[in-house]
């Protein structure tokens, strides 16, 4: 991200932000609510295009990308949100399989990969559950599986523990660390400093749209 | 690639179960539309048959004055034969007229009356294709202007009335059908808009995991095609059933049957599917430009 500025019509957004996330790096983005964490995430997956500066995600540049290419950028980015965003009208298995159908993976391969992911996030036996039939922690694990199943280069986790109790939050963080250990970069936004301190990861701090510490 | 296509088609089918209420509304709209259009179509098709039959039966009968010589009558017939629109003529002299009378009534008229009272006559067959409306009045006027003719009989007035009715029916049929089709398209498009609106979050989530617009749209379009197919197929079954019942009653009175040919059935399906497909396309254009 080079000199990136994005301001909303009614708010400040982010100003003059510079940073780079390396392959397989684990980075925390911390700051109070309204600091601009979600805005940075959106800039990375190009739901927002900066007014000045350039965001580069993998091989896509925000100043060059065509609108219809954005779906292809998102195939190399796994997204996890505070509010889960699982599709309520289908079960756990179908939710996790969906990104693979989007990419165009062969049917025979999909089953193996999905079962693998479900195993990796510890949800074996819950394949038939719809999101409403899973606990908050389980839903967030499902989201991790869905983000990870397509083998992304980076996972963006926007306050993934926002709706979870401390113990579940900590388990989730450990799961993300395990994912990172396998070689996927992770950018995790949080306003909960206690959760992330002392884990030995890089910490970026944002306040009122400005990157303070990097 | 192929697996993805199959998945999207399967999603279209699954959507039918997921959106039961809007699917029901859309299928029912198509059903009603196709019942109305199908009925009009059947009525139109069968009046067409009737008209066609009547047109090929058009003929004019000319009766000559009683004191006209046979040669003079034959002269007039020759003239009539040269009129445009006349295909051929059959001259019936007095002897033949009595034979026809005998055939029809089983008795020889000369047994009762000494002098043959039957006039010479001539049946005029017209050029007939059945495909076009036939205007016989100009021919009738020309024949009237010839001398030696006592009386002309033809079904001109009746034919005109039937043709007029047929024309009016065809116009009304087209206007009503187009009107109904447009109304249904807008009803379906609004129903599907509701579905899509209810699924706004889902669509956003699909975009977030990297789905293209096409990936989001295709299942909705397939759903639309299926709705159209189901609605018009049920309409077809119901109409066929009614026709069957109608024909059973009809055969007790006459040999005429009304039928629904395979072409009509395919048209019904095609129109039904198109209505629903266009409705879906319109709805999607609003949300996914
Ligand atoms: N859609 C929006 N329209 C206007 N202002 C917005 C919008 N989204 C966020 N903002 C503003 O931008 C700032 C940063 O928001 P955000 O990135 O969501 O913060 P965070 O995720 O750190 O809580 C806030 O002041 C917020 O009010
Ligand atoms: Mg936020």
XYZ file of C-alpha atoms and ligand atoms in Angstrom:
531
model
C 0.000 0.000 0.000
C 1.575 3.252 -1.116
C 0.405 6.647 0.124
C -3.153 5.466 0.149
C -5.918 7.902 0.970
C -9.591 7.138 0.971
C -12.153 9.440 2.519
C -15.863 8.826 2.710
C -18.312 11.546 1.860
C -19.298 11.741 5.504
C -16.172 10.555 7.284
C -12.401 10.561 7.182
C -11.643 6.938 6.186
C -7.848 6.553 5.965
C -5.087 9.037 5.138
C -1.732 8.499 3.518
C -1.282 4.908 4.550
C 1.925 3.003 3.639
C 2.697 -0.619 4.403
C 3.580 -3.941 2.847
C 2.608 -7.414 3.961
C 5.070 -10.104 2.972
C 4.201 -13.606 1.880
C 3.307 -15.827 4.831
C 3.495 -12.957 7.305
C 1.142 -12.665 10.292
C 0.187 -9.044 10.955
C -2.172 -7.498 13.472
C -3.987 -4.289 12.664
C -5.142 -2.730 15.872
C -6.944 0.459 16.710
C -10.150 1.673 18.318
C -13.521 1.386 16.631
C -13.810 3.846 13.773
C -10.040 4.075 13.288
C -10.154 2.774 9.710
C -9.368 -0.948 10.020
C -12.313 -2.106 7.935
C -11.546 0.586 5.372
C -8.038 -0.828 4.957
C -9.441 -4.334 4.511
C -11.871 -3.099 1.872
C -9.072 -1.346 0.053
C -7.095 -4.570 -0.048
C -9.928 -6.620 -1.584
C -10.865 -3.611 -3.683
C -14.392 -3.070 -2.487
C -13.020 0.481 -2.280
C -10.591 2.064 -4.707
C -8.339 4.740 -3.179
C -8.685 8.369 -4.206
C -4.917 8.697 -4.229
C -2.062 6.242 -3.874
C -1.994 2.648 -5.090
C -3.013 -0.615 -3.467
C -1.340 -3.719 -4.867
C -2.845 -7.083 -3.992
C -0.972 -9.977 -5.551
C -0.723 -9.142 -9.238
C -3.587 -6.618 -9.216
C -3.054 -2.844 -8.940
C -5.906 -0.619 -7.801
C -5.139 2.058 -10.412
C -5.146 -0.401 -13.320
C -7.736 -3.007 -12.424
C -10.950 -3.255 -14.435
C -14.170 -3.723 -12.541
C -14.849 -7.127 -14.015
C -11.418 -8.378 -12.935
C -12.117 -7.766 -9.259
C -13.773 -11.188 -8.764
C -10.503 -12.782 -9.885
C -8.513 -10.770 -7.352
C -10.854 -11.987 -4.627
C -10.131 -15.587 -5.486
C -6.661 -15.186 -4.046
C -7.904 -13.397 -0.929
C -9.780 -15.151 1.885
C -12.110 -12.931 3.876
C -13.385 -13.384 7.416
C -15.756 -10.933 9.073
C -17.071 -10.249 12.500
C -20.606 -11.125 11.354
C -19.589 -14.448 9.730
C -21.426 -13.926 6.390
C -22.170 -17.608 5.878
C -25.048 -18.310 3.498
C -28.019 -19.168 5.693
C -29.848 -21.197 3.078
C -27.253 -23.943 2.819
C -25.355 -26.227 5.137
C -21.756 -26.119 6.331
C -20.480 -28.402 3.571
C -22.154 -26.394 0.808
C -20.917 -23.113 2.271
C -17.342 -24.275 2.252
C -17.619 -25.878 -1.201
C -19.029 -22.712 -2.779
C -15.740 -20.839 -3.368
C -14.410 -23.889 -5.192
C -17.377 -23.873 -7.556
C -16.772 -20.155 -8.060
C -13.178 -20.861 -9.060
C -14.231 -23.778 -11.254
C -12.578 -26.634 -9.378
C -13.428 -30.132 -10.603
C -16.259 -31.806 -8.744
C -14.222 -34.865 -7.840
C -11.572 -32.692 -6.225
C -14.017 -30.511 -4.310
C -15.246 -33.214 -1.951
C -11.746 -34.073 -0.739
C -10.687 -30.499 -0.241
C -13.850 -29.556 1.653
C -13.651 -32.591 3.943
C -10.013 -31.743 4.571
C -10.849 -28.166 5.535
C -13.692 -29.244 7.807
C -11.260 -31.580 9.526
C -8.629 -28.851 9.818
C -10.993 -26.417 11.575
C -12.398 -29.183 13.795
C -15.970 -29.318 12.540
C -16.137 -32.958 11.436
C -19.664 -34.315 11.857
C -21.357 -30.939 11.420
C -21.403 -30.954 7.617
C -25.198 -30.981 7.461
C -25.692 -28.098 9.894
C -26.930 -24.794 8.553
C -25.251 -21.681 9.996
C -28.161 -21.228 12.399
C -27.420 -24.675 13.785
C -23.826 -23.751 14.698
C -22.448 -21.759 17.638
C -20.703 -18.436 17.052
C -17.273 -20.021 17.418
C -18.214 -22.825 15.028
C -19.563 -20.354 12.482
C -16.308 -18.419 12.592
C -14.342 -21.647 12.117
C -16.556 -22.386 9.144
C -15.672 -18.943 7.786
C -11.990 -19.718 8.155
C -12.512 -22.977 6.301
C -14.416 -21.167 3.552
C -11.704 -18.517 3.257
C -8.948 -21.106 3.230
C -10.407 -23.795 0.987
C -9.461 -21.967 -2.209
C -5.831 -21.764 -1.091
C -5.570 -17.960 -0.915
C -2.347 -15.988 -0.697
C -3.661 -13.908 2.200
C -6.446 -14.113 4.731
C -8.079 -10.865 5.811
C -9.770 -11.270 9.170
C -11.758 -8.190 10.190
C -12.375 -8.424 13.941
C -13.072 -12.153 13.685
C -13.358 -12.467 17.443
C -15.675 -9.477 17.854
C -18.683 -11.614 18.720
C -16.882 -14.389 20.586
C -16.090 -14.976 24.259
C -12.405 -14.728 25.341
C -11.728 -18.471 25.381
C -13.272 -19.086 21.979
C -11.459 -16.002 20.696
C -8.144 -17.376 21.817
C -8.824 -20.748 20.173
C -9.683 -18.974 16.965
C -6.487 -16.969 17.076
C -4.534 -20.189 17.502
C -6.326 -21.644 14.507
C -5.345 -18.614 12.405
C -1.762 -18.977 13.597
C -1.801 -22.609 12.514
C -3.101 -21.532 9.107
C -0.301 -18.973 8.900
C 2.183 -21.651 9.838
C 1.180 -23.533 6.695
C 2.302 -20.528 4.640
C -0.704 -18.246 4.217
C -0.273 -14.571 5.083
C -2.799 -13.286 7.634
C -3.914 -9.738 8.329
C -6.105 -9.645 11.388
C -7.853 -6.494 12.569
C -8.808 -6.168 16.192
C -9.473 -3.548 18.824
C -8.666 -6.066 21.554
C -5.008 -5.496 22.417
C -5.083 -8.035 25.257
C -5.879 -10.849 22.865
C -2.914 -10.263 20.599
C -0.132 -8.953 22.756
C 2.863 -11.177 23.321
C 2.181 -13.516 20.395
C 5.314 -12.399 18.620
C 3.609 -11.022 15.520
C 4.010 -7.744 13.739
C 1.553 -5.117 14.994
C 0.324 -2.096 13.028
C -1.602 0.521 14.929
C -4.116 2.786 13.308
C -5.840 5.806 14.815
C -8.275 8.179 13.166
C -7.246 6.976 9.742
C -3.546 7.403 10.287
C -1.069 4.540 10.638
C 0.772 5.268 13.919
C 3.068 2.389 14.656
C 4.251 -0.157 12.162
C -15.647 -25.566 -16.166
C -18.257 -28.217 -16.893
C -18.598 -28.981 -13.202
C -19.176 -25.318 -12.510
C -21.869 -25.182 -15.197
C -23.553 -28.250 -13.723
C -23.351 -26.692 -10.270
C -25.049 -23.509 -11.491
C -27.811 -25.510 -13.174
C -28.283 -27.536 -9.993
C -28.407 -24.277 -8.045
C -31.202 -23.111 -10.367
C -33.186 -26.241 -9.478
C -32.450 -25.875 -5.768
C -33.591 -22.247 -5.927
C -37.047 -23.549 -6.840
C -37.195 -25.182 -3.416
C -35.510 -22.305 -1.622
C -37.897 -19.604 -2.896
C -41.139 -21.534 -2.626
C -43.399 -18.519 -2.289
C -42.066 -16.422 -5.157
C -41.706 -19.525 -7.299
C -45.349 -20.306 -6.677
C -46.355 -16.745 -7.578
C -44.330 -16.771 -10.785
C -45.467 -20.241 -11.851
C -49.064 -19.294 -11.175
C -48.748 -16.102 -13.254
C -47.302 -18.036 -16.176
C -49.999 -20.668 -15.746
C -52.859 -18.150 -15.883
C -51.331 -16.326 -18.823
C -50.835 -19.494 -20.788
C -54.361 -20.710 -20.008
C -55.754 -17.487 -21.473
C -53.405 -17.356 -24.450
C -53.773 -21.098 -25.036
C -57.581 -20.866 -25.058
C -57.508 -17.939 -27.466
C -55.069 -19.867 -29.596
C -57.295 -22.943 -29.731
C -60.390 -20.889 -30.550
C -58.469 -18.995 -33.220
C -57.008 -22.127 -34.747
C -60.386 -23.825 -34.994
C -62.259 -20.841 -36.423
C -59.432 -20.737 -38.912
C -60.216 -24.299 -39.896
C -63.887 -23.453 -40.230
C -63.168 -20.388 -42.346
C -60.836 -22.388 -44.536
C -63.522 -24.983 -45.086
C -66.150 -22.360 -45.877
C -63.906 -20.536 -48.303
C -63.371 -23.661 -50.375
C -67.148 -24.123 -50.527
C -67.936 -20.684 -51.916
C -70.026 -20.897 -55.075
C -72.572 -18.908 -56.983
C -75.712 -20.328 -58.562
C -77.318 -18.587 -61.516
C -80.876 -19.344 -62.670
C -81.795 -18.341 -66.194
C -85.058 -16.848 -67.344
C -87.547 -19.570 -68.256
C -87.995 -18.512 -71.885
C -84.285 -18.231 -72.676
C -82.968 -20.485 -75.418
C -80.301 -23.003 -74.436
C -77.781 -21.483 -76.870
C -78.275 -18.037 -75.400
C -77.834 -19.434 -71.917
C -74.612 -21.161 -72.977
C -73.393 -17.846 -74.371
C -73.925 -16.190 -71.016
C -72.096 -19.051 -69.321
C -69.140 -18.512 -71.633
C -69.045 -14.851 -70.666
C -69.169 -15.684 -66.989
C -66.327 -18.148 -67.414
C -64.106 -15.352 -68.695
C -64.552 -13.261 -65.530
C -61.492 -13.077 -63.302
C -61.873 -15.135 -60.143
C -64.096 -17.722 -61.801
C -62.555 -21.171 -61.847
C -65.139 -23.175 -63.770
C -68.819 -23.486 -64.373
C -71.241 -26.320 -64.592
C -74.205 -25.752 -66.840
C -77.403 -27.545 -65.936
C -80.002 -27.719 -68.689
C -83.652 -28.553 -68.145
C -83.165 -32.330 -68.541
C -80.372 -32.411 -66.031
C -82.394 -30.277 -63.666
C -85.143 -32.865 -63.662
C -82.596 -35.617 -63.068
C -81.223 -33.718 -60.104
C -84.727 -33.135 -58.860
C -85.435 -36.823 -59.141
C -82.308 -37.718 -57.312
C -83.080 -35.307 -54.509
C -86.771 -35.948 -54.134
C -87.057 -39.447 -55.523
C -89.847 -38.574 -57.894
C -90.033 -37.422 -61.467
C -91.475 -33.940 -61.601
C -92.804 -34.571 -65.137
C -95.193 -37.127 -63.674
C -97.041 -34.281 -62.042
C -96.656 -31.369 -64.393
C -96.688 -31.480 -68.182
C -94.302 -28.659 -68.875
C -90.893 -28.773 -67.233
C -90.979 -25.899 -64.709
C -87.317 -26.173 -63.758
C -85.146 -23.399 -65.162
C -81.724 -23.858 -66.667
C -79.056 -22.959 -64.210
C -75.349 -22.750 -63.821
C -73.105 -23.396 -60.816
C -70.075 -21.157 -60.735
C -67.050 -22.353 -58.796
C -64.579 -19.706 -57.796
C -60.829 -19.680 -57.663
C -60.293 -20.779 -54.133
C -57.199 -21.161 -52.101
C -58.734 -21.034 -48.654
C -55.825 -18.919 -47.523
C -57.220 -15.571 -48.516
C -60.331 -13.720 -47.809
C -62.584 -13.977 -50.837
C -64.684 -11.053 -52.009
C -67.371 -12.410 -54.300
C -69.462 -9.264 -54.541
C -67.722 -7.837 -57.676
C -68.330 -11.099 -59.523
C -71.957 -11.128 -58.428
C -72.492 -7.566 -59.690
C -70.968 -8.414 -63.053
C -73.174 -11.434 -63.440
C -76.226 -9.378 -62.475
C -75.497 -6.983 -65.328
C -75.789 -9.786 -67.896
C -79.113 -10.298 -69.648
C -81.277 -13.412 -69.498
C -80.642 -14.036 -65.822
C -83.560 -14.491 -63.499
C -81.942 -15.022 -60.149
C -78.527 -15.338 -58.490
C -77.995 -17.213 -55.284
C -74.906 -16.962 -53.203
C -73.798 -16.869 -49.551
C -72.052 -13.499 -49.959
C -73.594 -11.755 -46.945
C -72.967 -14.677 -44.634
C -69.429 -15.093 -45.896
C -68.715 -11.428 -45.358
C -70.037 -11.602 -41.851
C -67.912 -14.619 -40.994
C -64.818 -13.067 -42.544
C -65.442 -9.842 -40.636
C -65.808 -11.732 -37.388
C -62.666 -13.666 -38.103
C -60.655 -10.524 -38.797
C -61.866 -8.859 -35.656
C -61.084 -11.952 -33.634
C -57.549 -12.141 -34.996
C -56.888 -8.505 -34.093
C -58.360 -8.834 -30.612
C -56.451 -12.070 -30.072
C -53.123 -10.425 -30.934
C -53.740 -7.304 -28.863
C -55.007 -9.216 -25.831
C -52.147 -11.726 -25.994
C -49.463 -9.075 -26.230
C -51.112 -7.131 -23.411
C -51.282 -10.171 -21.157
C -47.724 -11.176 -21.976
C -46.422 -7.710 -21.062
C -48.397 -7.670 -17.824
C -47.103 -11.103 -16.871
C -43.522 -10.169 -17.649
C -43.800 -7.205 -15.317
C -45.499 -9.282 -12.590
C -42.805 -11.931 -12.805
C -40.020 -9.412 -12.941
C -41.365 -7.814 -9.766
C -41.741 -11.153 -8.008
C -38.189 -12.066 -8.865
C -36.996 -8.635 -7.763
C -38.440 -9.513 -4.351
C -36.454 -12.751 -4.324
C -33.279 -11.002 -5.302
C -33.891 -8.220 -2.823
C -34.340 -10.780 -0.060
C -31.042 -12.289 -1.159
C -29.069 -9.062 -1.280
C -26.768 -10.244 1.495
C -26.225 -13.565 -0.196
C -25.337 -11.856 -3.452
C -22.916 -9.569 -1.658
C -21.336 -12.587 0.016
C -21.001 -14.314 -3.330
C -19.226 -11.255 -4.686
C -16.947 -11.250 -1.676
C -15.788 -14.798 -2.336
C -14.969 -13.840 -5.904
C -18.112 -14.749 -7.829
C -18.589 -12.975 -11.136
C -21.930 -11.405 -11.978
C -22.587 -14.276 -14.358
C -22.087 -16.781 -11.543
C -24.660 -14.930 -9.457
C -27.119 -14.502 -12.320
C -27.183 -17.903 -13.974
C -29.052 -19.769 -11.186
C -31.731 -17.063 -11.140
C -32.115 -17.302 -14.911
C -32.356 -21.078 -14.796
C -34.903 -20.724 -12.034
C -36.829 -18.378 -14.338
C -36.738 -20.825 -17.238
C -37.931 -23.655 -14.993
C -40.780 -21.542 -13.632
C -41.867 -20.728 -17.167
C -41.662 -24.369 -18.171
C -43.629 -25.612 -15.174
C -46.303 -22.914 -15.488
C -46.893 -23.416 -19.181
C -46.666 -27.209 -18.967
C -49.376 -27.321 -16.309
C -51.443 -24.917 -18.414
C -50.965 -27.239 -21.385
C -52.077 -30.276 -19.370
C -55.138 -28.477 -18.033
C -56.135 -27.212 -21.491
C -55.668 -30.673 -23.007
C -57.841 -32.142 -20.286
C -60.584 -29.593 -20.934
C -60.336 -30.231 -24.670
C -60.660 -33.933 -24.059
C -63.777 -33.425 -21.991
C -65.114 -30.911 -24.531
C -64.527 -33.301 -27.415
C -66.228 -36.151 -25.617
C -69.319 -33.989 -25.298
C -68.952 -32.662 -28.844
C -68.710 -36.082 -30.513
C -72.210 -36.861 -29.256
C -73.532 -34.130 -31.517
C -71.195 -33.928 -34.458
C -68.109 -35.386 -36.043
C -66.138 -32.227 -35.378
C -63.278 -32.331 -32.885
C -61.182 -29.530 -31.535
C -57.582 -30.420 -31.085
C -54.346 -29.130 -29.748
C -51.577 -29.917 -32.195
C -47.930 -30.461 -31.168
C -47.028 -27.129 -32.751
C -49.466 -25.329 -30.463
C -48.059 -27.167 -27.468
C -44.487 -26.178 -28.337
C -45.573 -22.593 -28.862
C -47.213 -22.536 -25.453
C -44.053 -23.840 -23.788
C -41.869 -21.438 -25.759
C -43.998 -18.404 -24.902
C -44.289 -19.432 -21.243
C -40.558 -19.947 -20.891
C -39.751 -16.702 -22.696
C -42.111 -14.713 -20.489
C -40.494 -15.983 -17.319
C -36.967 -15.740 -18.711
C -37.422 -12.128 -19.812
C -39.011 -11.336 -16.444
C -35.949 -12.730 -14.648
C -33.557 -10.944 -16.965
C -35.294 -7.619 -16.314
C -35.226 -8.141 -12.553
C -31.532 -9.040 -12.605
C -30.642 -6.029 -14.739
C -31.891 -3.842 -11.922
C -29.635 -5.358 -9.278
C -26.644 -6.620 -11.235
C -25.953 -4.227 -14.076
N -19.767 3.741 4.318
C -19.261 4.767 5.059
N -19.689 6.029 4.816
C -19.180 7.058 5.523
N -18.260 6.925 6.471
C -17.801 5.688 6.767
C -18.278 4.543 6.060
N -17.657 3.458 6.531
C -16.822 3.897 7.496
N -16.900 5.233 7.640
C -16.129 6.058 8.533
O -14.771 5.859 8.268
C -14.052 5.746 9.482
C -13.307 4.445 9.541
O -14.252 3.383 9.575
P -13.837 1.854 9.654
O -12.768 1.611 8.659
O -15.068 1.059 9.530
O -13.257 1.718 11.122
P -12.961 0.431 11.970
O -13.157 -0.757 11.114
O -11.559 0.596 12.422
O -13.911 0.427 13.121
C -15.074 5.930 10.604
O -15.035 7.261 11.034
C -16.375 5.657 9.964
O -17.394 6.418 10.552
Mg -14.498 -2.364 11.415
